[in-house]
mmCIF file of C-alpha atoms in Angstrom:
data_model
loop_
_atom_site.group_PDB
_atom_site.id
_atom_site.type_symbol
_atom_site.label_atom_id
_atom_site.label_comp_id
_atom_site.label_asym_id
_atom_site.label_seq_id
_atom_site.Cartn_x
_atom_site.Cartn_y
_atom_site.Cartn_z
ATOM 1 C CA MET A 1062 -5.840 -0.338 -13.868
ATOM 2 C CA CYS A 1063 -5.544 -3.754 -13.167
ATOM 3 C CA ARG A 1064 -2.073 -4.638 -11.507
ATOM 4 C CA VAL A 1065 -1.661 -7.183 -12.431
ATOM 5 C CA LEU A 1066 -6.150 -4.013 -16.494
ATOM 6 C CA VAL A 1067 -6.478 -2.073 -35.941
ATOM 7 C CA VAL A 1068 -6.292 -4.516 -40.847
ATOM 8 C CA SER A 1069 -7.148 -2.047 -43.522
ATOM 9 C CA LEU A 1070 -7.847 1.051 -41.303
ATOM 10 C CA MET A 1071 -8.502 4.787 -41.309
ATOM 11 C CA ILE A 1072 -5.596 5.486 -38.960
ATOM 12 C CA VAL A 1073 -6.038 7.920 -36.122
ATOM 13 C CA GLY A 1074 -3.069 7.812 -33.887
ATOM 14 C CA ALA A 1075 -3.026 9.501 -30.465
ATOM 15 C CA SER A 1076 -0.641 12.165 -31.679
ATOM 16 C CA SER A 1077 -3.173 13.139 -34.449
ATOM 17 C CA LEU A 1078 -6.507 13.335 -32.227
ATOM 18 C CA PRO A 1079 -8.232 16.689 -32.985
ATOM 19 C CA ALA A 1080 -8.726 19.474 -30.586
ATOM 20 C CA ALA A 1081 -12.371 18.473 -30.180
ATOM 21 C CA TYR A 1082 -11.236 15.520 -28.147
ATOM 22 C CA GLY A 1083 -9.343 17.685 -25.787
ATOM 23 C CA TYR A 1084 -5.936 16.440 -26.927
ATOM 24 C CA ASN A 1085 -2.931 18.892 -25.911
ATOM 25 C CA ALA A 1086 0.304 17.244 -27.042
ATOM 26 C CA GLN A 1087 1.918 18.984 -23.869
ATOM 27 C CA GLN A 1088 -0.421 17.110 -21.333
ATOM 28 C CA GLU A 1089 -0.737 13.872 -20.444
ATOM 29 C CA GLN A 1090 -3.907 11.976 -21.995
ATOM 30 C CA ARG A 1091 -5.663 9.101 -20.285
ATOM 31 C CA TYR A 1092 -7.753 6.839 -22.336
ATOM 32 C CA LEU A 1093 -9.860 3.517 -21.659
ATOM 33 C CA TYR A 1094 -9.447 0.898 -24.127
ATOM 34 C CA VAL A 1095 -12.616 -1.431 -24.401
ATOM 35 C CA ALA A 1096 -12.418 -4.333 -26.674
ATOM 36 C CA LEU A 1097 -15.526 -6.002 -28.135
ATOM 37 C CA PRO A 1098 -17.299 -8.216 -28.733
ATOM 38 C CA GLY A 1099 -17.294 -10.191 -25.532
ATOM 39 C CA SER A 1100 -19.595 -12.829 -24.330
ATOM 40 C CA ASP A 1101 -22.647 -10.463 -24.515
ATOM 41 C CA ASP A 1102 -25.076 -11.861 -27.071
ATOM 42 C CA ALA A 1103 -26.854 -8.827 -27.212
ATOM 43 C CA ASP A 1104 -24.233 -7.059 -28.930
ATOM 44 C CA PRO A 1105 -25.703 -6.375 -32.345
ATOM 45 C CA ASP A 1106 -22.085 -5.462 -33.996
ATOM 46 C CA ARG A 1107 -20.200 -8.813 -33.678
ATOM 47 C CA SER A 1108 -17.195 -7.393 -35.509
ATOM 48 C CA VAL A 1109 -13.807 -7.343 -33.400
ATOM 49 C CA ARG A 1110 -13.112 -3.606 -32.357
ATOM 50 C CA ILE A 1111 -11.562 -1.378 -29.870
ATOM 51 C CA LEU A 1112 -13.611 1.507 -28.355
ATOM 52 C CA VAL A 1113 -11.569 4.442 -26.875
ATOM 53 C CA PHE A 1114 -12.791 6.668 -24.107
ATOM 54 C CA ASP A 1115 -11.376 9.857 -22.619
ATOM 55 C CA ILE A 1116 -11.228 9.278 -18.901
ATOM 56 C CA THR A 1117 -10.347 12.970 -18.078
ATOM 57 C CA HIS A 1118 -13.326 14.270 -19.824
ATOM 58 C CA ALA A 1119 -16.098 12.258 -18.185
ATOM 59 C CA HIS A 1120 -15.345 9.060 -20.266
ATOM 60 C CA ARG A 1121 -16.524 10.431 -23.513
ATOM 61 C CA PHE A 1122 -16.504 8.272 -26.608
ATOM 62 C CA VAL A 1123 -13.072 9.226 -28.652
ATOM 63 C CA ARG A 1124 -12.946 6.770 -31.546
ATOM 64 C CA ARG A 1125 -13.429 3.237 -32.960
ATOM 65 C CA ILE A 1126 -10.705 1.040 -34.023
ATOM 66 C CA PRO A 1127 -11.994 -1.769 -36.269
ATOM 67 C CA LEU A 1128 -9.759 -4.861 -36.126
ATOM 68 C CA TRP A 1129 -11.746 -7.905 -37.937
ATOM 69 C CA PRO A 1130 -15.039 -8.147 -39.588
ATOM 70 C CA ALA A 1131 -18.019 -10.138 -38.141
ATOM 71 C CA GLU A 1132 -18.379 -13.804 -39.579
ATOM 72 C CA GLY A 1133 -21.598 -15.697 -39.867
ATOM 73 C CA GLY A 1134 -22.438 -18.753 -38.139
ATOM 74 C CA GLU A 1135 -22.848 -19.526 -34.395
ATOM 75 C CA ASP A 1136 -19.106 -19.794 -33.560
ATOM 76 C CA SER A 1137 -18.554 -16.070 -33.995
ATOM 77 C CA GLU A 1138 -15.127 -14.728 -32.876
ATOM 78 C CA THR A 1139 -15.336 -13.066 -29.431
ATOM 79 C CA VAL A 1140 -12.464 -11.083 -27.465
ATOM 80 C CA ARG A 1141 -11.006 -13.056 -24.412
ATOM 81 C CA GLY A 1142 -8.539 -10.691 -23.217
ATOM 82 C CA THR A 1143 -6.362 -7.650 -23.503
ATOM 83 C CA ALA A 1144 -2.915 -6.551 -22.169
ATOM 84 C CA ALA A 1145 -0.539 -3.649 -22.831
ATOM 85 C CA SER A 1146 3.137 -2.762 -22.500
ATOM 86 C CA PRO A 1147 4.408 0.827 -22.123
ATOM 87 C CA ARG A 1148 7.865 -0.447 -22.954
ATOM 88 C CA THR A 1149 7.110 -1.430 -26.354
ATOM 89 C CA GLY A 1150 4.046 0.765 -27.003
ATOM 90 C CA ARG A 1151 1.690 -2.222 -27.890
ATOM 91 C CA LEU A 1152 -1.650 -3.524 -26.958
ATOM 92 C CA TYR A 1153 -2.167 -7.315 -27.270
ATOM 93 C CA ILE A 1154 -5.701 -8.652 -27.982
ATOM 94 C CA SER A 1155 -6.629 -12.484 -27.613
ATOM 95 C CA THR A 1156 -9.707 -13.824 -29.237
ATOM 96 C CA THR A 1157 -11.201 -17.324 -29.689
ATOM 97 C CA ARG A 1158 -9.288 -17.295 -33.286
ATOM 98 C CA ARG A 1159 -6.183 -15.314 -32.775
ATOM 99 C CA LEU A 1160 -3.599 -13.341 -30.882
ATOM 100 C CA ALA A 1161 -2.511 -10.009 -32.185
ATOM 101 C CA ALA A 1162 -0.127 -7.019 -31.415
ATOM 102 C CA ILE A 1163 -1.312 -3.507 -32.162
ATOM 103 C CA ASP A 1164 1.001 -0.496 -32.318
ATOM 104 C CA LEU A 1165 -0.541 1.977 -29.863
ATOM 105 C CA LYS A 1166 0.714 5.131 -31.651
ATOM 106 C CA THR A 1167 -0.846 4.142 -35.017
ATOM 107 C CA ASP A 1168 -3.666 1.480 -34.250
ATOM 108 C CA THR A 1169 -2.025 -0.744 -36.807
ATOM 109 C CA VAL A 1170 -1.847 -4.537 -36.250
ATOM 110 C CA LEU A 1171 1.812 -5.485 -36.317
ATOM 111 C CA TRP A 1172 1.151 -9.270 -36.211
ATOM 112 C CA GLN A 1173 -1.338 -11.995 -35.557
ATOM 113 C CA GLN A 1174 -1.051 -15.359 -34.866
ATOM 114 C CA ARG A 1175 -3.190 -18.673 -34.295
ATOM 115 C CA TYR A 1176 -1.911 -21.589 -32.389
ATOM 116 C CA GLU A 1177 -3.464 -25.115 -33.128
ATOM 117 C CA ASP A 1178 -5.919 -23.151 -35.343
ATOM 118 C CA HIS A 1179 -7.503 -21.295 -32.568
ATOM 119 C CA CYS A 1180 -6.325 -19.124 -29.778
ATOM 120 C CA CYS A 1181 -6.519 -17.818 -26.466
ATOM 121 C CA GLU A 1182 -8.160 -16.684 -23.167
ATOM 122 C CA ARG A 1183 -7.099 -13.941 -20.795
ATOM 123 C CA ILE A 1184 -3.562 -13.169 -21.481
ATOM 124 C CA ALA A 1185 -0.803 -11.420 -19.592
ATOM 125 C CA VAL A 1186 2.380 -9.542 -20.681
ATOM 126 C CA SER A 1187 5.559 -9.524 -19.005
ATOM 127 C CA PRO A 1188 6.769 -6.190 -17.249
ATOM 128 C CA ASP A 1189 9.645 -6.029 -19.691
ATOM 129 C CA GLY A 1190 7.132 -6.194 -22.624
ATOM 130 C CA GLN A 1191 8.841 -9.397 -24.032
ATOM 131 C CA THR A 1192 6.847 -12.169 -23.443
ATOM 132 C CA VAL A 1193 2.943 -12.848 -23.519
ATOM 133 C CA TYR A 1194 1.401 -15.737 -21.433
ATOM 134 C CA ALA A 1195 -1.737 -16.921 -23.473
ATOM 135 C CA PRO A 1196 -4.086 -19.564 -22.000
ATOM 136 C CA ALA A 1197 -5.269 -21.879 -24.596
ATOM 137 C CA PHE A 1198 -8.830 -21.677 -25.709
ATOM 138 C CA GLY A 1199 -10.302 -25.147 -25.383
ATOM 139 C CA SER A 1200 -6.853 -26.905 -24.640
ATOM 140 C CA ALA A 1201 -5.225 -27.591 -21.373
ATOM 141 C CA LYS A 1202 -2.148 -25.582 -21.861
ATOM 142 C CA TRP A 1203 -0.672 -21.992 -21.943
ATOM 143 C CA TYR A 1204 1.061 -20.661 -24.894
ATOM 144 C CA VAL A 1205 4.327 -18.727 -24.082
ATOM 145 C CA VAL A 1206 4.600 -16.246 -26.984
ATOM 146 C CA HIS A 1207 7.530 -13.960 -28.091
ATOM 147 C CA ALA A 1208 5.836 -10.522 -27.729
ATOM 148 C CA ALA A 1209 7.759 -8.921 -30.585
ATOM 149 C CA THR A 1210 6.718 -11.486 -33.346
ATOM 150 C CA GLY A 1211 4.146 -13.769 -31.961
ATOM 151 C CA GLN A 1212 6.263 -16.710 -32.285
ATOM 152 C CA LEU A 1213 5.623 -19.717 -29.912
ATOM 153 C CA ARG A 1214 8.355 -20.399 -27.469
ATOM 154 C CA ALA A 1215 6.859 -22.930 -25.230
ATOM 155 C CA THR A 1216 3.774 -24.448 -23.737
ATOM 156 C CA ILE A 1217 2.933 -25.166 -20.328
ATOM 157 C CA GLY A 1218 0.509 -28.183 -19.436
ATOM 158 C CA VAL A 1219 -2.173 -27.822 -16.753
ATOM 159 C CA THR A 1220 -5.417 -29.456 -15.528
ATOM 160 C CA GLY A 1221 -8.574 -27.766 -16.521
ATOM 161 C CA TRP A 1222 -9.574 -25.241 -19.004
ATOM 162 C CA PRO A 1223 -7.085 -22.265 -18.853
ATOM 163 C CA ARG A 1224 -8.848 -18.886 -18.274
ATOM 164 C CA ASP A 1225 -6.773 -16.170 -16.392
ATOM 165 C CA THR A 1226 -3.379 -15.000 -16.095
ATOM 166 C CA LYS A 1227 -1.192 -12.552 -14.105
ATOM 167 C CA TYR A 1228 2.345 -11.816 -13.818
ATOM 168 C CA SER A 1229 4.268 -10.949 -10.728
ATOM 169 C CA SER A 1230 5.318 -7.314 -10.633
ATOM 170 C CA ASP A 1231 9.064 -8.562 -11.006
ATOM 171 C CA GLY A 1232 8.295 -10.704 -14.009
ATOM 172 C CA ARG A 1233 9.675 -13.888 -12.325
ATOM 173 C CA ARG A 1234 6.454 -15.750 -12.024
ATOM 174 C CA THR A 1235 3.166 -16.033 -13.671
ATOM 175 C CA TYR A 1236 0.057 -17.286 -11.857
ATOM 176 C CA LEU A 1237 -2.341 -19.521 -13.883
ATOM 177 C CA ALA A 1238 -5.862 -20.311 -13.064
ATOM 178 C CA ALA A 1239 -8.085 -22.905 -14.993
ATOM 179 C CA TRP A 1240 -11.770 -23.544 -14.880
ATOM 180 C CA GLU A 1241 -12.734 -27.183 -13.544
ATOM 181 C CA SER A 1242 -9.742 -27.039 -11.621
ATOM 182 C CA PRO A 1243 -9.307 -25.920 -7.906
ATOM 183 C CA ILE A 1244 -5.580 -25.527 -8.350
ATOM 184 C CA LEU A 1245 -3.729 -22.175 -8.925
ATOM 185 C CA SER A 1246 -0.595 -22.974 -10.750
ATOM 186 C CA VAL A 1247 2.688 -20.768 -10.327
ATOM 187 C CA SER A 1248 5.236 -20.718 -13.225
ATOM 188 C CA ASP A 1249 8.644 -19.839 -13.251
ATOM 189 C CA THR A 1250 9.061 -17.220 -16.329
ATOM 190 C CA ALA A 1251 12.774 -18.409 -16.804
ATOM 191 C CA ARG A 1252 11.967 -22.002 -17.372
ATOM 192 C CA HIS A 1253 8.400 -21.489 -18.466
ATOM 193 C CA GLU A 1254 7.323 -24.424 -16.260
ATOM 194 C CA VAL A 1255 5.049 -24.989 -13.146
ATOM 195 C CA VAL A 1256 7.097 -24.839 -10.052
ATOM 196 C CA LYS A 1257 4.460 -24.500 -7.316
ATOM 197 C CA THR A 1258 0.706 -25.054 -6.902
ATOM 198 C CA VAL A 1259 -1.846 -23.226 -4.684
ATOM 199 C CA GLY A 1260 -4.664 -25.215 -3.171
ATOM 200 C CA PRO A 1261 -7.101 -26.921 -3.568
ATOM 201 C CA PHE A 1262 -9.562 -24.232 -3.405
ATOM 202 C CA SER A 1263 -13.017 -25.392 -2.388
ATOM 203 C CA ALA A 1264 -14.212 -25.415 -6.089
ATOM 204 C CA SER A 1265 -13.242 -24.344 -9.671
ATOM 205 C CA LEU A 1266 -11.271 -21.177 -9.962
ATOM 206 C CA CYS A 1267 -12.846 -18.172 -11.232
ATOM 207 C CA PRO A 1268 -11.068 -14.783 -11.607
ATOM 208 C CA PHE A 1269 -8.297 -13.763 -9.200
ATOM 209 C CA THR A 1270 -5.898 -11.234 -8.101
ATOM 210 C CA VAL A 1271 -2.703 -11.104 -6.294
ATOM 211 C CA ASN A 1272 -1.255 -8.586 -3.653
ATOM 212 C CA ALA A 1273 1.446 -6.577 -4.560
ATOM 213 C CA LYS A 1274 4.026 -8.362 -2.437
ATOM 214 C CA ALA A 1275 2.904 -11.529 -4.309
ATOM 215 C CA THR A 1276 2.466 -13.378 -0.891
ATOM 216 C CA LEU A 1277 -1.462 -13.916 -1.274
ATOM 217 C CA ALA A 1278 -4.010 -14.767 -4.156
ATOM 218 C CA PHE A 1279 -7.614 -13.738 -3.520
ATOM 219 C CA ALA A 1280 -9.673 -15.805 -5.829
ATOM 220 C CA ASN A 1281 -13.405 -16.130 -6.750
ATOM 221 C CA VAL A 1282 -14.514 -19.695 -6.755
ATOM 222 C CA ASP A 1283 -17.555 -21.353 -8.239
ATOM 223 C CA GLY A 1284 -20.548 -21.489 -6.075
ATOM 224 C CA LEU A 1285 -19.500 -18.561 -3.632
ATOM 225 C CA VAL A 1286 -20.391 -15.018 -3.454
ATOM 226 C CA GLY A 1287 -17.079 -13.803 -2.150
ATOM 227 C CA PHE A 1288 -13.549 -15.121 -2.244
ATOM 228 C CA GLU A 1289 -11.101 -17.509 -0.759
ATOM 229 C CA VAL A 1290 -7.288 -16.607 0.002
ATOM 230 C CA GLY A 1291 -4.354 -18.765 -0.951
ATOM 231 C CA ASP A 1292 -0.794 -18.530 0.508
ATOM 232 C CA LEU A 1293 1.458 -18.145 -2.580
ATOM 233 C CA GLN A 1294 4.412 -19.172 -0.331
ATOM 234 C CA THR A 1295 3.069 -22.372 1.296
ATOM 235 C CA GLY A 1296 0.529 -23.200 -1.244
ATOM 236 C CA LEU A 1297 -2.210 -23.534 1.702
ATOM 237 C CA ILE A 1298 -5.759 -22.066 1.431
ATOM 238 C CA LEU A 1299 -5.965 -19.467 4.517
ATOM 239 C CA ASP A 1300 -9.593 -18.196 4.491
ATOM 240 C CA ARG A 1301 -12.971 -18.235 3.036
ATOM 241 C CA VAL A 1302 -14.805 -14.868 2.959
ATOM 242 C CA ALA A 1303 -18.511 -14.978 1.949
ATOM 243 C CA ALA A 1304 -20.608 -12.147 1.201
ATOM 244 C CA ASP A 1305 -23.211 -10.793 3.784
ATOM 245 C CA GLY A 1306 -26.469 -12.547 3.215
ATOM 246 C CA TYR A 1307 -24.733 -15.141 0.904
ATOM 247 C CA ASP A 1308 -27.451 -17.663 -0.414
ATOM 248 C CA LYS A 1309 -25.935 -20.916 -1.436
ATOM 249 C CA ASP A 1310 -28.969 -22.133 -3.081
ATOM 250 C CA ALA A 1311 -29.217 -18.921 -5.328
ATOM 251 C CA ALA A 1312 -25.556 -18.778 -5.890
ATOM 252 C CA ALA A 1313 -25.665 -22.485 -7.416
ATOM 253 C CA LYS A 1314 -27.699 -21.225 -10.412
ATOM 254 C CA TYR A 1315 -24.594 -19.268 -11.623
ATOM 255 C CA GLU A 1316 -21.353 -20.359 -13.034
ATOM 256 C CA CYS A 1317 -18.969 -18.287 -10.947
ATOM 257 C CA PRO A 1318 -21.565 -16.117 -8.993
ATOM 258 C CA SER A 1319 -18.742 -13.815 -8.124
ATOM 259 C CA HIS A 1320 -16.902 -13.375 -11.462
ATOM 260 C CA GLY A 1321 -14.651 -10.217 -10.846
ATOM 261 C CA ILE A 1322 -12.330 -9.141 -8.171
ATOM 262 C CA ALA A 1323 -9.667 -6.370 -7.754
ATOM 263 C CA PHE A 1324 -7.753 -4.335 -5.321
ATOM 264 C CA THR A 1325 -8.046 -0.584 -5.338
ATOM 265 C CA PRO A 1326 -4.552 0.769 -6.717
ATOM 266 C CA ASP A 1327 -3.472 1.650 -3.029
ATOM 267 C CA GLU A 1328 -4.532 -1.909 -1.878
ATOM 268 C CA ARG A 1329 -6.672 -0.470 1.001
ATOM 269 C CA GLU A 1330 -9.935 -1.852 -0.332
ATOM 270 C CA LEU A 1331 -10.719 -5.300 -2.257
ATOM 271 C CA TRP A 1332 -13.829 -5.119 -4.643
ATOM 272 C CA VAL A 1333 -15.808 -8.275 -5.572
ATOM 273 C CA ALA A 1334 -18.682 -8.966 -8.071
ATOM 274 C CA ASP A 1335 -21.973 -10.228 -6.865
ATOM 275 C CA GLY A 1336 -23.702 -11.678 -9.893
ATOM 276 C CA VAL A 1337 -26.557 -12.993 -7.938
ATOM 277 C CA ARG A 1338 -27.774 -9.551 -6.653
ATOM 278 C CA ASN A 1339 -26.079 -7.429 -9.466
ATOM 279 C CA ARG A 1340 -23.825 -5.230 -7.261
ATOM 280 C CA LEU A 1341 -20.232 -4.843 -6.317
ATOM 281 C CA LEU A 1342 -19.180 -5.617 -2.853
ATOM 282 C CA VAL A 1343 -16.358 -3.543 -1.157
ATOM 283 C CA PHE A 1344 -14.093 -5.070 1.557
ATOM 284 C CA ASP A 1345 -11.535 -3.285 3.756
ATOM 285 C CA ALA A 1346 -8.259 -4.842 2.835
ATOM 286 C CA ARG A 1347 -6.413 -2.929 5.552
ATOM 287 C CA VAL A 1348 -7.213 -5.838 7.901
ATOM 288 C CA TYR A 1349 -6.947 -9.495 7.301
ATOM 289 C CA PRO A 1350 -9.100 -11.144 6.336
ATOM 290 C CA PRO A 1351 -10.874 -8.386 4.463
ATOM 291 C CA THR A 1352 -13.967 -7.146 6.053
ATOM 292 C CA PRO A 1353 -17.273 -5.908 4.312
ATOM 293 C CA LEU A 1354 -17.601 -2.138 3.926
ATOM 294 C CA ALA A 1355 -20.311 -1.393 1.493
ATOM 295 C CA SER A 1356 -22.169 -2.747 -1.548
ATOM 296 C CA ILE A 1357 -23.004 -0.792 -4.705
ATOM 297 C CA ALA A 1358 -26.028 -1.666 -7.074
ATOM 298 C CA LEU A 1359 -25.329 -2.042 -10.754
ATOM 299 C CA THR A 1360 -27.574 -1.843 -13.769
ATOM 300 C CA SER A 1361 -27.113 -5.484 -14.637
ATOM 301 C CA GLN A 1362 -24.952 -8.446 -13.782
ATOM 302 C CA PRO A 1363 -21.171 -7.718 -13.191
ATOM 303 C CA ARG A 1364 -18.691 -10.241 -14.819
ATOM 304 C CA TRP A 1365 -15.524 -8.053 -14.457
ATOM 305 C CA ILE A 1366 -13.954 -5.056 -12.187
ATOM 306 C CA ALA A 1367 -11.087 -2.965 -12.804
ATOM 307 C CA PHE A 1368 -9.882 0.440 -11.795
ATOM 308 C CA SER A 1369 -8.677 3.662 -13.294
ATOM 309 C CA ARG A 1370 -4.759 3.967 -12.298
ATOM 310 C CA ASP A 1371 -5.665 7.011 -9.912
ATOM 311 C CA GLY A 1372 -8.330 4.714 -7.966
ATOM 312 C CA ARG A 1373 -11.004 7.215 -8.598
ATOM 313 C CA SER A 1374 -13.145 5.204 -11.021
ATOM 314 C CA ALA A 1375 -14.067 1.439 -11.075
ATOM 315 C CA TYR A 1376 -15.153 -0.155 -14.165
ATOM 316 C CA ALA A 1377 -17.599 -2.820 -14.262
ATOM 317 C CA SER A 1378 -18.421 -5.119 -17.261
ATOM 318 C CA THR A 1379 -21.853 -3.596 -17.213
ATOM 319 C CA GLY A 1380 -20.707 -0.454 -18.768
ATOM 320 C CA ASP A 1381 -21.244 1.398 -15.403
ATOM 321 C CA VAL A 1382 -18.405 3.945 -14.309
ATOM 322 C CA VAL A 1383 -18.376 3.932 -10.593
ATOM 323 C CA ASP A 1384 -17.158 6.699 -8.363
ATOM 324 C CA ALA A 1385 -15.020 4.701 -6.026
ATOM 325 C CA ALA A 1386 -14.833 7.359 -3.180
ATOM 326 C CA ALA A 1387 -18.726 8.063 -3.262
ATOM 327 C CA ARG A 1388 -19.480 4.303 -3.975
ATOM 328 C CA LYS A 1389 -22.008 4.982 -6.631
ATOM 329 C CA ILE A 1390 -22.576 4.986 -10.371
ATOM 330 C CA ALA A 1391 -21.300 8.200 -11.810
ATOM 331 C CA GLY A 1392 -21.750 7.565 -15.419
ATOM 332 C CA ALA A 1393 -21.691 5.018 -18.216
ATOM 333 C CA LEU A 1394 -19.532 4.187 -21.169
ATOM 334 C CA ASN A 1395 -21.595 4.913 -24.266
ATOM 335 C CA ASP A 1396 -20.447 4.582 -28.001
ATOM 336 C CA ALA A 1397 -21.078 7.000 -30.826
ATOM 337 C CA ALA A 1398 -24.606 6.228 -30.849
ATOM 338 C CA GLY A 1399 -25.427 6.448 -27.330
ATOM 339 C CA ALA A 1400 -25.378 2.845 -26.539
ATOM 340 C CA THR A 1401 -23.966 1.418 -23.330
ATOM 341 C CA VAL A 1402 -20.880 -0.453 -23.931
ATOM 342 C CA LYS A 1403 -20.677 -3.815 -22.045
ATOM 343 C CA SER A 1404 -17.268 -5.729 -22.034
ATOM 344 C CA GLU A 1405 -14.987 -7.464 -19.667
ATOM 345 C CA HIS A 1406 -12.223 -6.333 -21.396
ATOM 346 C CA PHE A 1407 -10.901 -2.792 -20.649
ATOM 347 C CA LEU A 1408 -7.775 -1.143 -19.596
ATOM 348 C CA GLU A 1409 -6.385 2.487 -19.173
ATOM 349 C CA ILE A 1410 -3.508 3.570 -21.236
ATOM 350 C CA ASP A 1411 -1.873 7.002 -20.767
ATOM 351 C CA PHE A 1412 -0.055 8.926 -23.348
ATOM 352 C CA LEU A 1413 2.492 11.925 -23.393
ATOM 353 C CA GLU A 1414 2.885 13.764 -26.548
ATOM 354 C CA GLY A 1415 1.286 10.869 -28.533
ATOM 355 C CA GLN A 1416 3.646 8.275 -26.767
ATOM 356 C CA PRO A 1417 2.231 5.591 -24.418
ATOM 357 C CA ILE A 1418 3.846 5.876 -21.066
ATOM 358 C CA ARG A 1419 1.570 3.964 -18.573
#
């Protein structure tokens, strides 16, 4: 998936999945975990929950993991992020009201915490599974959290409204993006403080991704269908790549008209959301700057993109499952009632003999 991609329950762990779901304890099982509700107001079930889909068997629905019941009022609880660690076998979920850790073998909530009576945007967990970086919901700071207990270790102040977080593959840096700020902050994870900034980009930062070498950041910015590139070593902005036929006036009607960007696992392609024309844009990332290859029409406006670990499937927040090689919709994520599942929060988790391994 994305590189960086459960209290009072009837428990159905991966090791107890029935044969009807195609489970074989001697084979690897690949599941897509989708967290709801997101920001889609059309979702009639406002309870916080996770839906699990079997990637190997045409993404068929496996089970529902209930977390917290829906609460009345306009300020309903919504999911803002998910992350997982195979080292600790835990899934982390952030909502507007809490951060929680879930045991992937039993689907049970191990702990849940609130910070300053609310919680968090898009989280990231360290490669060793020991630390969670959680952007505060509605406050200009990141929470640094002990992943085993939820205890607050530190806070990191920034400018803007924290939105998105990524860890470097070696765990030494985190990259922090805030709305209403054109600056990408880089934190030293040993000291939990900002040691470098990248930018300014041309406008407020939207979703971003980082290449495997952690030398470049590719970021959606407000007002642009496309992306800009920042140098993580020098802090300079290198390039601005607009989509073919980019209409500045049309894009201006949207907050972050491109709200989703991801590399394929082999980093040969860079995929970008086009929320103006409801499509995914495919760029050739073997050259620099990446050049356009194709576009893929979707069923509605995309707000996030991620890939299966093998790169064969691309997932959009629209619920569409895209065949990455054929570059066309191959199916959809449908729940037990057959309704299409729309969410920005999904990640692949692979099991072997009931143990999460990737």
